[in-house]
XYZ file of C-alpha atoms in Angstrom:
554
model
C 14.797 126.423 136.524
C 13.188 128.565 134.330
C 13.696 131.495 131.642
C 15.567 134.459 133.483
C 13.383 137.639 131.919
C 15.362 139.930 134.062
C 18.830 138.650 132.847
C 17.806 139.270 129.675
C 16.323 142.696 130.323
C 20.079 143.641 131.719
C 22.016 142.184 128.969
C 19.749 144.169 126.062
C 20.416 147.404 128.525
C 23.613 146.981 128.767
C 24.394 146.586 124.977
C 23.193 149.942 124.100
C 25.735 152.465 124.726
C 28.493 149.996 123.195
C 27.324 150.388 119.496
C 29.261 153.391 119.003
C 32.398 150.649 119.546
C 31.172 149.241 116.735
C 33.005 152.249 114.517
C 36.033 151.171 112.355
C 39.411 152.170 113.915
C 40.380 151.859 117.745
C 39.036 155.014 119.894
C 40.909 157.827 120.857
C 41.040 157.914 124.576
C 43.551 158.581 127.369
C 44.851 154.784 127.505
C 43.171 152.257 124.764
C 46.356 153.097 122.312
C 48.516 152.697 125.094
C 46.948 149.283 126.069
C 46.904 148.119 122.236
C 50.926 148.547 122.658
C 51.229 146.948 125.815
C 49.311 143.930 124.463
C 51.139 143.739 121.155
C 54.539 143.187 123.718
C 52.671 141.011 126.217
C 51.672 138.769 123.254
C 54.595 138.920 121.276
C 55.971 137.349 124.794
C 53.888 135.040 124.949
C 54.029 133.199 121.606
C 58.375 133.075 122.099
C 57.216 130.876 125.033
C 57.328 132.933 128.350
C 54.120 132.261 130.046
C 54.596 134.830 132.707
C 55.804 138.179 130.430
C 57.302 140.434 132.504
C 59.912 142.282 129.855
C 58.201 144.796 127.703
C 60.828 144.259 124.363
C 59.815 146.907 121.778
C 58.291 149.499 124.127
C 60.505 152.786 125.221
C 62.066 153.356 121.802
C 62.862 149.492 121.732
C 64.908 149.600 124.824
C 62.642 148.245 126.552
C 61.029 148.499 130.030
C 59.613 146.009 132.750
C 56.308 147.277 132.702
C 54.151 144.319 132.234
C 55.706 142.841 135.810
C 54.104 145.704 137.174
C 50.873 146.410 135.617
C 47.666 143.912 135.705
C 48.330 141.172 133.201
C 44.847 139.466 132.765
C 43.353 142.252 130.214
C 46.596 140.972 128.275
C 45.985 137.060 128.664
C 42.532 137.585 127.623
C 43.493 140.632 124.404
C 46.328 137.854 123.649
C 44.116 134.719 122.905
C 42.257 137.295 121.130
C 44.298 138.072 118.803
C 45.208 134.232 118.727
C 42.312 133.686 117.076
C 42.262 136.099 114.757
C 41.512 139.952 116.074
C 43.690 142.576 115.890
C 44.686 144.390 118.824
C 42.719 147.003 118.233
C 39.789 144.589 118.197
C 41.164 142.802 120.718
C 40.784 146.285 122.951
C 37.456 147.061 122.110
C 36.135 143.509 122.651
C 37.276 143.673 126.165
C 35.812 147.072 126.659
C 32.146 145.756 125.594
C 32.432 142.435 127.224
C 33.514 143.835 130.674
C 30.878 146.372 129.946
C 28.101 143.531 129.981
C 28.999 141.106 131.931
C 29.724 143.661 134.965
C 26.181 144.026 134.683
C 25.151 140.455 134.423
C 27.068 139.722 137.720
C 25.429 142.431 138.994
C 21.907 141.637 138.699
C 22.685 137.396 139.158
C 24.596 138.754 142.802
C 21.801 141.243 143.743
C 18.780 138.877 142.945
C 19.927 136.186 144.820
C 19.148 138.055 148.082
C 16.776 141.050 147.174
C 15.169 139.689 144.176
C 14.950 139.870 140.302
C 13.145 143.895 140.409
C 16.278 145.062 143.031
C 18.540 142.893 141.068
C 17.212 145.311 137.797
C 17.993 148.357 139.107
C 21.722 147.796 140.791
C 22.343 146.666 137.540
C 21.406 149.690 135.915
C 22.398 151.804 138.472
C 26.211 150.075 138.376
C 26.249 150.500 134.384
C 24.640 153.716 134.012
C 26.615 155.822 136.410
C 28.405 158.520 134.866
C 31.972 157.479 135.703
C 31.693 153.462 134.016
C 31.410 156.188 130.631
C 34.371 157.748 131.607
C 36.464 154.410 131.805
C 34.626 153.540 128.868
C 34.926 156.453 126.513
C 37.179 159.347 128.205
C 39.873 156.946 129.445
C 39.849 154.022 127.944
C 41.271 152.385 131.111
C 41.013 148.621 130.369
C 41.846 147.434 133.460
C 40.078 149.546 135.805
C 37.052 148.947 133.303
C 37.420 145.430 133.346
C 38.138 145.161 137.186
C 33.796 146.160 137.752
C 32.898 142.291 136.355
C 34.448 141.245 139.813
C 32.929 143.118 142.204
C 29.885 141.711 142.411
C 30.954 138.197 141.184
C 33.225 138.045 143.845
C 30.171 138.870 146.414
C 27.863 136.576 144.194
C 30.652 133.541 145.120
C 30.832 134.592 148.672
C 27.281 134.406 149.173
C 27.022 131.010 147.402
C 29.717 129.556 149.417
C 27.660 130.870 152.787
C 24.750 129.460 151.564
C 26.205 125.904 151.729
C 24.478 123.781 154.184
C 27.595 122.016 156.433
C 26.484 118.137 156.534
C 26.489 118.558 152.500
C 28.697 116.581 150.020
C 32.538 117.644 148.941
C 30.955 118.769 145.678
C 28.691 121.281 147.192
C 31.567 122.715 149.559
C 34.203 122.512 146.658
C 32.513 124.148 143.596
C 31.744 127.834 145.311
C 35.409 127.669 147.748
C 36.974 127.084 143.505
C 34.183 130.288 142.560
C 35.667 132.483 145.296
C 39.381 131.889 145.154
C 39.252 132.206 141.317
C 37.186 135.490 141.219
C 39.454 136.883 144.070
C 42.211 135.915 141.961
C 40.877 137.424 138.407
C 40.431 140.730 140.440
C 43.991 141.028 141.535
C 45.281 140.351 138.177
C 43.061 142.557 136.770
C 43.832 146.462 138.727
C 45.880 146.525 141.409
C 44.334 149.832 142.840
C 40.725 148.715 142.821
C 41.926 145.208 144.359
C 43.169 147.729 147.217
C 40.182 149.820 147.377
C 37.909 146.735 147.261
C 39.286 144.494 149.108
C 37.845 146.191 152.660
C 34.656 145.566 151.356
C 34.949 142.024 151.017
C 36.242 141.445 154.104
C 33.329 143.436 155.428
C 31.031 141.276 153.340
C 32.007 138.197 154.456
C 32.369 138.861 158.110
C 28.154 140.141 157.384
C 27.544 136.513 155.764
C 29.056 134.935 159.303
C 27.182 137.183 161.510
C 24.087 136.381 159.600
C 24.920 132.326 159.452
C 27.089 132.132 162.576
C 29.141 129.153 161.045
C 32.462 129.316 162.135
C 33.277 126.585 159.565
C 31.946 128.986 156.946
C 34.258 131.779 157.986
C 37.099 129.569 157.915
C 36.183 128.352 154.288
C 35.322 131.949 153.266
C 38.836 133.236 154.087
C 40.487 130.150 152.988
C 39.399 130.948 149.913
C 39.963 134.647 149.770
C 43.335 133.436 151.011
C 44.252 130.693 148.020
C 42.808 133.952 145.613
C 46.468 136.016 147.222
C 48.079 132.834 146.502
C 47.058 131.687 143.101
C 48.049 135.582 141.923
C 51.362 136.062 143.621
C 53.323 135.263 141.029
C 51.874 138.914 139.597
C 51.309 140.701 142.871
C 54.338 139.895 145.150
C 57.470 140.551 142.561
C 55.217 143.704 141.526
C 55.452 145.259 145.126
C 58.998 144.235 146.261
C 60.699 145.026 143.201
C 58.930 148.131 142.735
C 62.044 149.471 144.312
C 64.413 149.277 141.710
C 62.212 151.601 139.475
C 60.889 155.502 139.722
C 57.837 154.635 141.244
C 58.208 156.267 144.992
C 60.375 159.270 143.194
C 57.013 159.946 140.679
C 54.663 158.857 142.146
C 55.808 161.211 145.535
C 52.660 163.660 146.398
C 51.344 163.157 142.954
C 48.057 162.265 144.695
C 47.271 165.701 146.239
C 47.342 167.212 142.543
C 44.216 165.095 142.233
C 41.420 165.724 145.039
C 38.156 166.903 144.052
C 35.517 169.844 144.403
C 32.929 168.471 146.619
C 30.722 170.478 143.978
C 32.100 168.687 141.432
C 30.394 165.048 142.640
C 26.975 166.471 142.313
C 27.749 167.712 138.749
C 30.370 168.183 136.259
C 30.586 168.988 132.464
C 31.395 166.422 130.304
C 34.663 166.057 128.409
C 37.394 164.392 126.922
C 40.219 165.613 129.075
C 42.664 164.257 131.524
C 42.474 164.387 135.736
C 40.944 167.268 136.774
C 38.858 168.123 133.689
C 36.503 165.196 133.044
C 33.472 164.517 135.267
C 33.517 163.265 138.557
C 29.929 163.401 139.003
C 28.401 160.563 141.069
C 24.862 160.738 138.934
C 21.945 162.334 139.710
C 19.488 159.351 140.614
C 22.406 157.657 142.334
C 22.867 160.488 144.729
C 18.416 161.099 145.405
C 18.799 157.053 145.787
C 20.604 157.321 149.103
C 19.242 160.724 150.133
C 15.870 158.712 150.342
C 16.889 155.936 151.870
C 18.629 158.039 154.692
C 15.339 160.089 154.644
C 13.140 156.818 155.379
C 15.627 154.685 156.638
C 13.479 154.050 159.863
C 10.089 153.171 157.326
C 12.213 150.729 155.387
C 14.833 148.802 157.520
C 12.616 148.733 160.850
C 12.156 144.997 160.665
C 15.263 143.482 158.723
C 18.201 143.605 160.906
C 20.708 141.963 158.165
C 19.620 144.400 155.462
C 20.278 147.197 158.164
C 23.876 145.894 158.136
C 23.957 145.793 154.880
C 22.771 149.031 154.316
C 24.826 151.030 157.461
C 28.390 149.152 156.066
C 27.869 149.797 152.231
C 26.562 153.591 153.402
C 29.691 153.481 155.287
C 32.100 152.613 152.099
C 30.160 155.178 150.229
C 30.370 158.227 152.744
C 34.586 157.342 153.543
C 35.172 156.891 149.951
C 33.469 160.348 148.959
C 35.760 161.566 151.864
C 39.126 159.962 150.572
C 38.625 162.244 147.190
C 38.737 165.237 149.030
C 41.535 167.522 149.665
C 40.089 167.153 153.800
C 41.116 163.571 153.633
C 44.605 164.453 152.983
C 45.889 163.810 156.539
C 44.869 160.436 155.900
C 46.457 159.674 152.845
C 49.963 160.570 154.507
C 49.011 157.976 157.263
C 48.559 155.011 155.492
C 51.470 154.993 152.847
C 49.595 152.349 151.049
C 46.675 154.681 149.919
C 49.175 156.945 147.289
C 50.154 153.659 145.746
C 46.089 154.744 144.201
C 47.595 157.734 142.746
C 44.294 158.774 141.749
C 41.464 160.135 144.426
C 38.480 159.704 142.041
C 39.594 156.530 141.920
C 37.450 155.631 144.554
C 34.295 156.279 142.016
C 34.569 152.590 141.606
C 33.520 151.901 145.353
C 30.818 154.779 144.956
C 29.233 153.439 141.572
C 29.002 149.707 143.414
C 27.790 150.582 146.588
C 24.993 153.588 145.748
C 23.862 150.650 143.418
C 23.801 148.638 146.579
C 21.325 151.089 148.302
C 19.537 151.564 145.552
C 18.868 147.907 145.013
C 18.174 147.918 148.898
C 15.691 151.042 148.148
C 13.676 149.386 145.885
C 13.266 145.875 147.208
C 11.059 147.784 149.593
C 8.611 149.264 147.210
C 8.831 146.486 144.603
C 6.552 148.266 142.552
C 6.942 147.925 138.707
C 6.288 151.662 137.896
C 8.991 152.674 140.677
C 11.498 150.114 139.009
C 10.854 151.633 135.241
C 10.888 155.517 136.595
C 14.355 154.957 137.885
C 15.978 152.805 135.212
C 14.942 155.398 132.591
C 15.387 158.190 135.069
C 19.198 157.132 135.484
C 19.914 155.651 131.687
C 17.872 158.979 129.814
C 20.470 161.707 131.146
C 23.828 159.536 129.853
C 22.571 159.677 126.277
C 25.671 162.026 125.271
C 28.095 159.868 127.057
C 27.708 156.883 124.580
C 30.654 157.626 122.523
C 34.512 158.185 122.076
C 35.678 161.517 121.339
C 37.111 160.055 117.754
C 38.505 156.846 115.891
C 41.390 156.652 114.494
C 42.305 153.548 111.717
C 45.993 153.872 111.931
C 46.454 151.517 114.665
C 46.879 148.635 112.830
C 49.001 146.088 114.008
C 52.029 146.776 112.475
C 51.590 150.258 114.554
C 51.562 148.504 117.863
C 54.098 145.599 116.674
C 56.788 148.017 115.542
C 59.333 149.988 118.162
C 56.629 151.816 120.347
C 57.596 155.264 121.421
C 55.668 155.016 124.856
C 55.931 152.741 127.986
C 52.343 152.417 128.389
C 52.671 154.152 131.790
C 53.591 157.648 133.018
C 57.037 156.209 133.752
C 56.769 155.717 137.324
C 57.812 151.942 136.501
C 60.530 152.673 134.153
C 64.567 151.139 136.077
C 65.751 153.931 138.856
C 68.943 154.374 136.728
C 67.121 155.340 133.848
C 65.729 158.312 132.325
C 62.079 158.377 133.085
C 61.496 158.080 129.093
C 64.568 157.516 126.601
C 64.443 160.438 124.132
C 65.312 158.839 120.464
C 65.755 155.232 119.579
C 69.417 153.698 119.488
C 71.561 153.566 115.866
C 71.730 149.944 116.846
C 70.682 147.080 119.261
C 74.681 146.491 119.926
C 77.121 149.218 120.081
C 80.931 149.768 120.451
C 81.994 152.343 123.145
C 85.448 151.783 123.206
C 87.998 149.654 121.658
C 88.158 147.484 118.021
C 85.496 144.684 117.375
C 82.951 143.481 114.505
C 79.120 142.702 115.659
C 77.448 140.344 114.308
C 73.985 140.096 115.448
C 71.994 136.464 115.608
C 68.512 136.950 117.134
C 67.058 139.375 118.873
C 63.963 138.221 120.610
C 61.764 140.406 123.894
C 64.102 138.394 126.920
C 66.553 136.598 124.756
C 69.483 138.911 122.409
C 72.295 136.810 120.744
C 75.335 138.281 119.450
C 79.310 136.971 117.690
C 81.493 139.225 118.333
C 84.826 139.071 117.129
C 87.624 141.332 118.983
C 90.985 142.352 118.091
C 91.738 144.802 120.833
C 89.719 144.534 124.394
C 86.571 146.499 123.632
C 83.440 148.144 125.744
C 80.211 146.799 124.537
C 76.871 148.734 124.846
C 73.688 146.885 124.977
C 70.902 149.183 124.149
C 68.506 147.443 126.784
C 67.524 148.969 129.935
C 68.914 147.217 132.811
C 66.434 145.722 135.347
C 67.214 142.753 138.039
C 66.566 139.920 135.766
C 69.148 141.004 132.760
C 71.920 138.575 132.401
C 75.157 138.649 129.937
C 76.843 135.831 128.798
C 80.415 135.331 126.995
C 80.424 132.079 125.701
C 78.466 130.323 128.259
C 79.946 131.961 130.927
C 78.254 134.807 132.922
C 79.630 137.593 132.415
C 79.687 138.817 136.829
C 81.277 142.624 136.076
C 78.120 144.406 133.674
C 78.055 147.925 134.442
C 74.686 150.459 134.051
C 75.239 152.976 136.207
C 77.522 154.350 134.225
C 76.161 158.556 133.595
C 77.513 158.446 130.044
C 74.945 155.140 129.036
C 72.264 155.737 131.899
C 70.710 152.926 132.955
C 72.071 150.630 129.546
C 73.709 147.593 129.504
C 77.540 147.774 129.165
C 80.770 145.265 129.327
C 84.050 144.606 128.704
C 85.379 141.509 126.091
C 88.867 140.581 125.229
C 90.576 139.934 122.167
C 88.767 136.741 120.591
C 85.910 135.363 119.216
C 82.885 135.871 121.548
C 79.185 134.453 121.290
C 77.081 136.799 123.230
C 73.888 136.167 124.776
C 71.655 138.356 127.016
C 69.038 136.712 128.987
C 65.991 137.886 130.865
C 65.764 135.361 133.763
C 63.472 135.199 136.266
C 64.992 136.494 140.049
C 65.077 133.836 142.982
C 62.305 136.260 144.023
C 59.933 135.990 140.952
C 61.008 132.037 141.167
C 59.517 131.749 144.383
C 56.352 133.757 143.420
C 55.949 131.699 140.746
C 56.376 128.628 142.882
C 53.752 129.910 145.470
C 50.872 130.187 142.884
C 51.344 126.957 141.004
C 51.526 124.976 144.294
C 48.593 126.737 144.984
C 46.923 126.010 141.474
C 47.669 122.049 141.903
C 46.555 122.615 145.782
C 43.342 123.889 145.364
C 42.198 120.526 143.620
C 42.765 118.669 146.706
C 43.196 120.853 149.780
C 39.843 122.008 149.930
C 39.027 118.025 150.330
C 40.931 117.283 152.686
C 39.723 120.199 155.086
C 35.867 119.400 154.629
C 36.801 115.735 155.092
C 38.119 116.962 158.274
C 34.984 118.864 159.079
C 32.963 116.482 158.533
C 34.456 113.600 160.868
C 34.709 116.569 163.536
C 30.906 116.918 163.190
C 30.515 112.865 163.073
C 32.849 112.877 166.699
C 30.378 115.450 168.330
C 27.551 114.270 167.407
């Protein structure tokens, strides 16, 4: 096995528009502060032991909020050993934003040149990291997740084709190793956006059902969506408390219609100006070469597919993706968003960018495997990297987020609320006198500890008193007097919306609040690590059983 020239070729490409993150301070974007925040919670979780964070301590004024159950918690694994091992979060956040940068394009190429070659794999890598949008995730948004989320696309198609490409008298080894790749990369893209998981995930099933047609191995198929099915399980612990629980917050009351706000000029995909502003103002534009890309290949479809019948699937189901997902972001498509009640959960139509960045980079790459000509292959990289020049950098930096900044009470919740308890306030409006509060009654508070899911308090009473907690109540929050639950906490009450309150009597009273896991998040939790310590020995067993099936017939 030899150099890879072409791997290198995409991993010097792709390094060029990230030196601009190589300016001191963390860039001023729509979400990298708020991510910085989020992190500085998520890890501040994580070192007081709680492996699975799901209690946001310091954010909302310091009364917290349950946002990282909710919102994709790998960008926070990975920022948190980070800043383990020395970065600060703001490094931590830029890091991520580079790395997903080139190794999106890395998985690109390795995915595309496996079955079109290393001059096809070239170009859908440049193609997938030149398109105008990855600068808006990059730059304009700073969206961490969503950026991060385009490494898995193509690995996860890169492990599905490995694991087709398995002969079926082979040894456990061979079977085992790409059924681990594609549960693990199925996994890593759940945990990493929940939208694009949703807008992706008919394309895998598309893509693997292709790989079956084209190997007719039933035993394939089987392992295929084994696989894609331990992914759902080794990520439930994130994905399945997320979505039944999102009923006890704002979400459906915030999130109501807000997608409609956000369709887009059909104008607007050919070309937009570029700038630094939210929804509606910064570019939508598909690119330039993307767009004359499939325009060609529709033009001379018949000239270039006429004698490869799987590349003409290919090519009709990823033309397909492209064509519906241009359709979803317009206000045409809207008839179809109030069908399927799962599409809002989105929020965002140009969301589906993601979907048309990978798959005109798919017809591209299909474009030029026909022409493999080397002139043709350096017109159209510099054709599509030349004209994104002026995307290459943030608006601004700014040095004051250090790490005290994110560390400290944090203002925000690191969402637009939609998340935040449905008996709160979307966003508390100034942070409380105290962590522990008399309402009513005669008492002196001592506080102990006060830790993200774990507040200790003595209090002694001389007169039966009303205690407020200033913690947002979510499913999860638990009171104790003593040792002894305390069954009766109120927050529902208008006068302390959505805050913790009791009742003690006259005594001396050791106080302890608890963030415990639900029977609900107990059983999520269950699911994936039976799955984790079941996907060393499962897989086994089944292509044992294969393979005395096959012995039988034969």
């Amino acid at each position: 096995m030899g150099f890879d020239k072409g791997l290198l070729l995409v991993f010097l490409i792709s390094i060029i528009p990230l030196f601009n993150l190589l300016t001191p301070g963390l860039l001023v974007s729509h979400d990298a502060w708020l991510h910085g925040g989020r992190l500085a919670s998520f890890y501040q979780s994580l070192s007081e032991g709680i492996l699975i964070p799901r209690w946001a301590g310091n954010l909302n004024l310091g009364f917290g909020h349950p946002i990282l159950m909710f919102v994709y918690p790998l960008p926070s694994y990975i920022g948190s050993i980070l800043h383990f091992i020395g970065f600060t979060y703001t490094d931590a956040v830029k890091i991520m934003l580079g790395g997903s940068y080139i190794l999106s394009g890395v998985f690109m190429y390795l995915w595309v040149k496996e079955f079109l070659g290393k001059h096809a794999g070239i170009v859908a890598a440049v193609l997938y990291l030149y398109a105008p949008y990855r600068f808006i995730d990059l730059y304009v948004r700073g969206a961490l997740g969503e950026h991060m989320a385009f490494i898995f696309l193509p690995l996860i198609m890169y492990a599905l084709l490995k694991l087709s490409g398995i002969k079926v008298n082979s040894n456990i080894n061979s079977y085992y190793l790409p059924f681990f790749f594609v549960a693990i990369s199925f996994m890593l893209l759940i945990l990493t956006h929940n939208a694009v998981s949703l807008i992706f995930i008919p394309f895998i099933i598309f893509y693997s059902l292709f790989l079956f047609i084209e190997d007719k191995s039933k035993i394939k198929l089987f392992l295929t969506f084994l696989s894609l099915g331990y992914g759902v399980l080794l990520s439930f612990f994130f994905w399945f408390p997320a979505f039944m629980e999102g009923k006890y917050t704002l979400r459906d009351i915030i999130t109501a219609g807000e997608y409609s706000k956000h369709f887009v000029n059909p104008t607007s995909l050919i070309y937009g100006p570029w700038s630094f502003g939210g929804s509606g103002i910064f570019t939508v534009q598909i690119g330039i070469v993307h767009i004359a890309l499939v325009l060609a290949s529709i033009i001379l479809f018949k000239k270039l597919f006429r004698k490869s019948k799987n590349e003409k699937i290919v090519y009709f189901g990823t033309l397909g993706f492209l064509l519906v997902s241009i359709f979803l972001m317009l206000k045409e498509s809207n008839f179809i968003w109030q069908i399927f009640t799962t599409l809002p959960k989105i929020q965002f139509p140009w969301r589906f960018l993601t979907m048309i960045v990978f798959s005109t980079s798919i017809i591209g790459a299909l474009f030029v495997s026909k022409f493999n000509h080397k002139l043709l292959i350096i017109f159209i990289s510099v054709a599509t990297i030349i004209p994104t020049y002026s995307y290459w950098h943030a608006k601004e930096y700014d040095a004051s987020f250090t790490d005290n900044y994110f560390e400290k009470v944090f203002k925000e919740t690191t969402d637009t609320g939609e998340v935040s308890p449905i008996w709160s306030i979307r966003f508390m409006e100034e942070e409380p006198k105290d962590d522990i509060e008399i309402i009513d009654g005669d008492a002196k508070l001592i506080k102990i500890e006060k830790k993200s899911n774990y507040h200790e308090y003595v209090i002694n009473v001389n007169k039966r008193t009303r205690i407020r907690e200033n913690t947002l109540y979510f499913p999860g929050w638990k009171v104790y007097d003593n040792e002894i639950e305390i069954t009766d906490i109120e927050f529902q009450d208008p006068k302390n919306r959505g805050l913790i309150t009791f009742y003690v009597d006259p005594g001396l009273h050791n106080i302890i609040l608890k963030f415990e896991d639900t029977k609900l998040r107990r059983f999520a939790n269950y699911v994936s690590a039976v799955s984790l310590i079941g996907l060393v020995f499962i897989p086994i067993l089944i292509v044992n059983g294969i393979r005395k099936r096959l012995k039988i017939k034969k």
